[in-house]
PDB file of C-alpha atoms and ligand atoms in Angstrom:
ATOM      1  CA  UNK A   2     -11.090  64.571-132.576  1.00  0.00           C
ATOM      2  CA  UNK A   3     -12.708  61.590-132.578  1.00  0.00           C
ATOM      3  CA  UNK A   4     -11.134  57.364-131.874  1.00  0.00           C
ATOM      4  CA  UNK A   5     -12.082  54.316-130.561  1.00  0.00           C
ATOM      5  CA  UNK A   6     -10.112  53.865-127.426  1.00  0.00           C
ATOM      6  CA  UNK A   7      -8.427  50.992-125.892  1.00  0.00           C
ATOM      7  CA  UNK A   8      -9.637  51.185-121.855  1.00  0.00           C
ATOM      8  CA  UNK A   9      -6.655  48.761-121.391  1.00  0.00           C
ATOM      9  CA  UNK A  10      -3.643  50.907-123.414  1.00  0.00           C
ATOM     10  CA  UNK A  11      -4.684  53.638-124.084  1.00  0.00           C
ATOM     11  CA  UNK A  12      -4.560  53.110-127.816  1.00  0.00           C
ATOM     12  CA  UNK A  13      -6.418  54.889-130.210  1.00  0.00           C
ATOM     13  CA  UNK A  14      -8.135  54.142-133.730  1.00  0.00           C
ATOM     14  CA  UNK A  15      -7.976  56.520-136.006  1.00  0.00           C
ATOM     15  CA  UNK A  16      -9.183  54.628-139.584  1.00  0.00           C
ATOM     16  CA  UNK A  17     -13.072  55.223-138.341  1.00  0.00           C
ATOM     17  CA  UNK A  18     -13.844  51.493-136.378  1.00  0.00           C
ATOM     18  CA  UNK A  19     -12.433  49.981-133.118  1.00  0.00           C
ATOM     19  CA  UNK A  20     -10.676  47.131-134.608  1.00  0.00           C
ATOM     20  CA  UNK A  21     -11.896  42.634-133.505  1.00  0.00           C
ATOM     21  CA  UNK A  22      -8.506  43.334-131.057  1.00  0.00           C
ATOM     22  CA  UNK A  23      -6.022  45.889-130.227  1.00  0.00           C
ATOM     23  CA  UNK A  24      -2.912  45.696-132.406  1.00  0.00           C
ATOM     24  CA  UNK A  25      -0.798  46.584-128.726  1.00  0.00           C
ATOM     25  CA  UNK A  26      -1.947  45.190-125.911  1.00  0.00           C
ATOM     26  CA  UNK A  27      -4.327  42.336-127.815  1.00  0.00           C
ATOM     27  CA  UNK A  28      -7.937  43.759-125.842  1.00  0.00           C
ATOM     28  CA  UNK A  29     -11.081  42.493-127.494  1.00  0.00           C
ATOM     29  CA  UNK A  30     -13.351  44.930-129.825  1.00  0.00           C
ATOM     30  CA  UNK A  31     -15.648  45.262-126.544  1.00  0.00           C
ATOM     31  CA  UNK A  32     -12.792  47.433-124.009  1.00  0.00           C
ATOM     32  CA  UNK A  33     -13.316  49.647-127.545  1.00  0.00           C
ATOM     33  CA  UNK A  34     -15.027  53.316-126.757  1.00  0.00           C
ATOM     34  CA  UNK A  35     -15.239  56.366-128.952  1.00  0.00           C
ATOM     35  CA  UNK A  36     -14.881  59.081-127.673  1.00  0.00           C
ATOM     36  CA  UNK A  37     -13.260  62.473-128.468  1.00  0.00           C
ATOM     37  CA  UNK A  38      -9.975  61.181-127.141  1.00  0.00           C
ATOM     38  CA  UNK A  39      -6.765  63.704-129.737  1.00  0.00           C
ATOM     39  CA  UNK A  40      -6.592  67.289-128.083  1.00  0.00           C
ATOM     40  CA  UNK A  41      -6.050  69.098-131.727  1.00  0.00           C
ATOM     41  CA  UNK A  42      -4.603  73.100-131.505  1.00  0.00           C
ATOM     42  CA  UNK A  43      -8.137  75.390-131.460  1.00  0.00           C
ATOM     43  CA  UNK A  44      -6.402  77.626-132.953  1.00  0.00           C
ATOM     44  CA  UNK A  45      -3.643  75.831-135.651  1.00  0.00           C
ATOM     45  CA  UNK A  46      -2.420  79.436-137.153  1.00  0.00           C
ATOM     46  CA  UNK A  47      -2.139  80.623-133.623  1.00  0.00           C
ATOM     47  CA  UNK A  48      -0.528  78.274-131.292  1.00  0.00           C
ATOM     48  CA  UNK A  49      -0.856  78.200-127.527  1.00  0.00           C
ATOM     49  CA  UNK A  50       2.872  77.786-125.730  1.00  0.00           C
ATOM     50  CA  UNK A  51       0.591  73.972-124.219  1.00  0.00           C
ATOM     51  CA  UNK A  52       0.017  73.370-128.003  1.00  0.00           C
ATOM     52  CA  UNK A  53       3.557  74.100-128.580  1.00  0.00           C
ATOM     53  CA  UNK A  54       4.339  71.371-126.369  1.00  0.00           C
ATOM     54  CA  UNK A  55       2.298  68.706-127.086  1.00  0.00           C
ATOM     55  CA  UNK A  56       1.901  68.422-130.947  1.00  0.00           C
ATOM     56  CA  UNK A  57       4.209  66.294-132.592  1.00  0.00           C
ATOM     57  CA  UNK A  58       6.891  67.927-134.989  1.00  0.00           C
ATOM     58  CA  UNK A  59       7.739  65.141-137.257  1.00  0.00           C
ATOM     59  CA  UNK A  60      10.437  64.996-139.647  1.00  0.00           C
ATOM     60  CA  UNK A  61      11.590  63.110-142.813  1.00  0.00           C
ATOM     61  CA  UNK A  62      14.721  62.143-143.246  1.00  0.00           C
ATOM     62  CA  UNK A  63      14.912  60.272-146.918  1.00  0.00           C
ATOM     63  CA  UNK A  64      18.628  58.853-146.313  1.00  0.00           C
ATOM     64  CA  UNK A  65      19.433  56.662-143.364  1.00  0.00           C
ATOM     65  CA  UNK A  66      22.136  56.247-141.778  1.00  0.00           C
ATOM     66  CA  UNK A  67      21.784  52.501-140.571  1.00  0.00           C
ATOM     67  CA  UNK A  68      20.182  50.955-143.323  1.00  0.00           C
ATOM     68  CA  UNK A  69      21.297  51.929-146.472  1.00  0.00           C
ATOM     69  CA  UNK A  70      18.765  50.831-149.038  1.00  0.00           C
ATOM     70  CA  UNK A  71      15.285  51.119-149.023  1.00  0.00           C
ATOM     71  CA  UNK A  72      14.449  53.064-145.799  1.00  0.00           C
ATOM     72  CA  UNK A  73      12.892  56.510-145.368  1.00  0.00           C
ATOM     73  CA  UNK A  74      12.745  57.896-141.206  1.00  0.00           C
ATOM     74  CA  UNK A  75      11.227  59.518-139.343  1.00  0.00           C
ATOM     75  CA  UNK A  76      11.642  61.794-136.699  1.00  0.00           C
ATOM     76  CA  UNK A  77       9.776  63.004-133.838  1.00  0.00           C
ATOM     77  CA  UNK A  78       9.668  65.284-130.795  1.00  0.00           C
ATOM     78  CA  UNK A  79       7.391  66.905-127.939  1.00  0.00           C
ATOM     79  CA  UNK A  80       7.367  69.694-129.964  1.00  0.00           C
ATOM     80  CA  UNK A  81       8.617  72.380-131.046  1.00  0.00           C
ATOM     81  CA  UNK A  82       8.999  73.506-127.409  1.00  0.00           C
ATOM     82  CA  UNK A  83      10.937  70.136-125.775  1.00  0.00           C
ATOM     83  CA  UNK A  84       8.595  68.817-123.804  1.00  0.00           C
ATOM     84  CA  UNK A  85       9.151  68.370-119.580  1.00  0.00           C
ATOM     85  CA  UNK A  86      10.435  64.589-118.856  1.00  0.00           C
ATOM     86  CA  UNK A  87       9.590  64.674-115.049  1.00  0.00           C
ATOM     87  CA  UNK A  88       8.444  61.937-112.847  1.00  0.00           C
ATOM     88  CA  UNK A  89       5.116  62.947-112.809  1.00  0.00           C
ATOM     89  CA  UNK A  90       4.364  65.198-116.242  1.00  0.00           C
ATOM     90  CA  UNK A  91       6.457  63.414-118.973  1.00  0.00           C
ATOM     91  CA  UNK A  92       5.533  61.819-122.439  1.00  0.00           C
ATOM     92  CA  UNK A  93       4.173  57.814-121.728  1.00  0.00           C
ATOM     93  CA  UNK A  94       4.786  56.938-125.170  1.00  0.00           C
ATOM     94  CA  UNK A  95       3.926  57.291-129.081  1.00  0.00           C
ATOM     95  CA  UNK A  96       1.760  55.649-131.391  1.00  0.00           C
ATOM     96  CA  UNK A  97       2.532  55.491-135.248  1.00  0.00           C
ATOM     97  CA  UNK A  98      -0.170  55.030-138.152  1.00  0.00           C
ATOM     98  CA  UNK A  99       0.792  54.231-141.396  1.00  0.00           C
ATOM     99  CA  UNK A 100      -2.588  55.839-143.790  1.00  0.00           C
ATOM    100  CA  UNK A 101      -4.724  55.459-140.149  1.00  0.00           C
ATOM    101  CA  UNK A 102      -3.281  51.860-139.890  1.00  0.00           C
ATOM    102  CA  UNK A 103      -1.023  51.387-136.072  1.00  0.00           C
ATOM    103  CA  UNK A 104       2.069  50.309-137.106  1.00  0.00           C
ATOM    104  CA  UNK A 105       4.480  51.450-133.639  1.00  0.00           C
ATOM    105  CA  UNK A 106       4.175  52.028-130.673  1.00  0.00           C
ATOM    106  CA  UNK A 107       7.485  53.937-128.750  1.00  0.00           C
ATOM    107  CA  UNK A 108       7.175  53.849-124.732  1.00  0.00           C
ATOM    108  CA  UNK A 109       8.979  56.947-122.816  1.00  0.00           C
ATOM    109  CA  UNK A 110      10.391  56.329-119.614  1.00  0.00           C
ATOM    110  CA  UNK A 111      10.686  60.244-117.656  1.00  0.00           C
ATOM    111  CA  UNK A 112      14.082  59.762-116.204  1.00  0.00           C
ATOM    112  CA  UNK A 113      16.790  58.962-118.916  1.00  0.00           C
ATOM    113  CA  UNK A 114      15.176  59.530-121.937  1.00  0.00           C
ATOM    114  CA  UNK A 115      14.179  62.899-123.962  1.00  0.00           C
ATOM    115  CA  UNK A 116      10.385  63.373-125.700  1.00  0.00           C
ATOM    116  CA  UNK A 117      11.228  61.751-129.195  1.00  0.00           C
ATOM    117  CA  UNK A 118      11.274  58.601-131.268  1.00  0.00           C
ATOM    118  CA  UNK A 119      12.520  57.348-134.236  1.00  0.00           C
ATOM    119  CA  UNK A 120      11.700  54.672-137.017  1.00  0.00           C
ATOM    120  CA  UNK A 121      13.188  53.657-140.213  1.00  0.00           C
ATOM    121  CA  UNK A 122       9.791  53.121-143.102  1.00  0.00           C
ATOM    122  CA  UNK A 123      10.122  50.570-145.483  1.00  0.00           C
ATOM    123  CA  UNK A 124       7.422  52.956-147.160  1.00  0.00           C
ATOM    124  CA  UNK A 125       8.038  56.003-149.298  1.00  0.00           C
ATOM    125  CA  UNK A 126       4.170  57.356-149.568  1.00  0.00           C
ATOM    126  CA  UNK A 127       1.657  57.315-147.450  1.00  0.00           C
ATOM    127  CA  UNK A 128       0.685  59.522-144.902  1.00  0.00           C
ATOM    128  CA  UNK A 129       2.445  58.992-141.177  1.00  0.00           C
ATOM    129  CA  UNK A 130       0.685  60.154-138.120  1.00  0.00           C
ATOM    130  CA  UNK A 131       1.677  60.375-134.581  1.00  0.00           C
ATOM    131  CA  UNK A 132       0.303  60.017-131.569  1.00  0.00           C
ATOM    132  CA  UNK A 133       1.299  61.345-128.199  1.00  0.00           C
ATOM    133  CA  UNK A 134       0.275  61.096-124.895  1.00  0.00           C
ATOM    134  CA  UNK A 135       0.941  63.095-122.573  1.00  0.00           C
ATOM    135  CA  UNK A 136       0.631  62.157-118.985  1.00  0.00           C
ATOM    136  CA  UNK A 137      -0.712  65.226-117.512  1.00  0.00           C
ATOM    137  CA  UNK A 138      -2.238  66.250-121.130  1.00  0.00           C
ATOM    138  CA  UNK A 139      -3.642  63.487-123.333  1.00  0.00           C
ATOM    139  CA  UNK A 140      -2.840  62.386-126.731  1.00  0.00           C
ATOM    140  CA  UNK A 141      -1.823  65.564-129.369  1.00  0.00           C
ATOM    141  CA  UNK A 142      -2.056  64.307-132.849  1.00  0.00           C
ATOM    142  CA  UNK A 143       0.124  65.089-136.590  1.00  0.00           C
ATOM    143  CA  UNK A 144       0.477  63.839-139.414  1.00  0.00           C
ATOM    144  CA  UNK A 145       3.107  64.558-143.019  1.00  0.00           C
ATOM    145  CA  UNK A 146       3.270  62.895-146.184  1.00  0.00           C
ATOM    146  CA  UNK A 147       6.058  60.837-146.386  1.00  0.00           C
TER     147      UNK A 147
HETATM  148 FE1  FE2 B  19       2.217  67.513-120.935  1.00  0.00          FE
END
């Protein structure tokens, strides 16, 4: 899947155009390059072990234990088979998008964290996408309707 990739921080714009400035690192539009940057399963109905370790699994929870009113929780983990978090092979970060617009990046370090993150969303509708970046196997995407 194609996207406009920031050469500085690896952020991928998925709305079809490069932003004036990268929402993650602030790099200018000239730092973006359109390329086939996001991995997707070759056969979505027959996932390989590699697919199962990398495609984000997104779970939406309508009840938040932290913010009682007006919060929808999104939990994401990599993946159906838990991805390794080893010094040379781990999930470096997860970028989140609502209706293809960037909303958050969560950075992970391998030693003390599992490959997962959570968001507390104000929105209760729209399409939430998560792109995870494996240090060995690149970017992988999944999305859900809220
Ligand atoms: Fe990997």
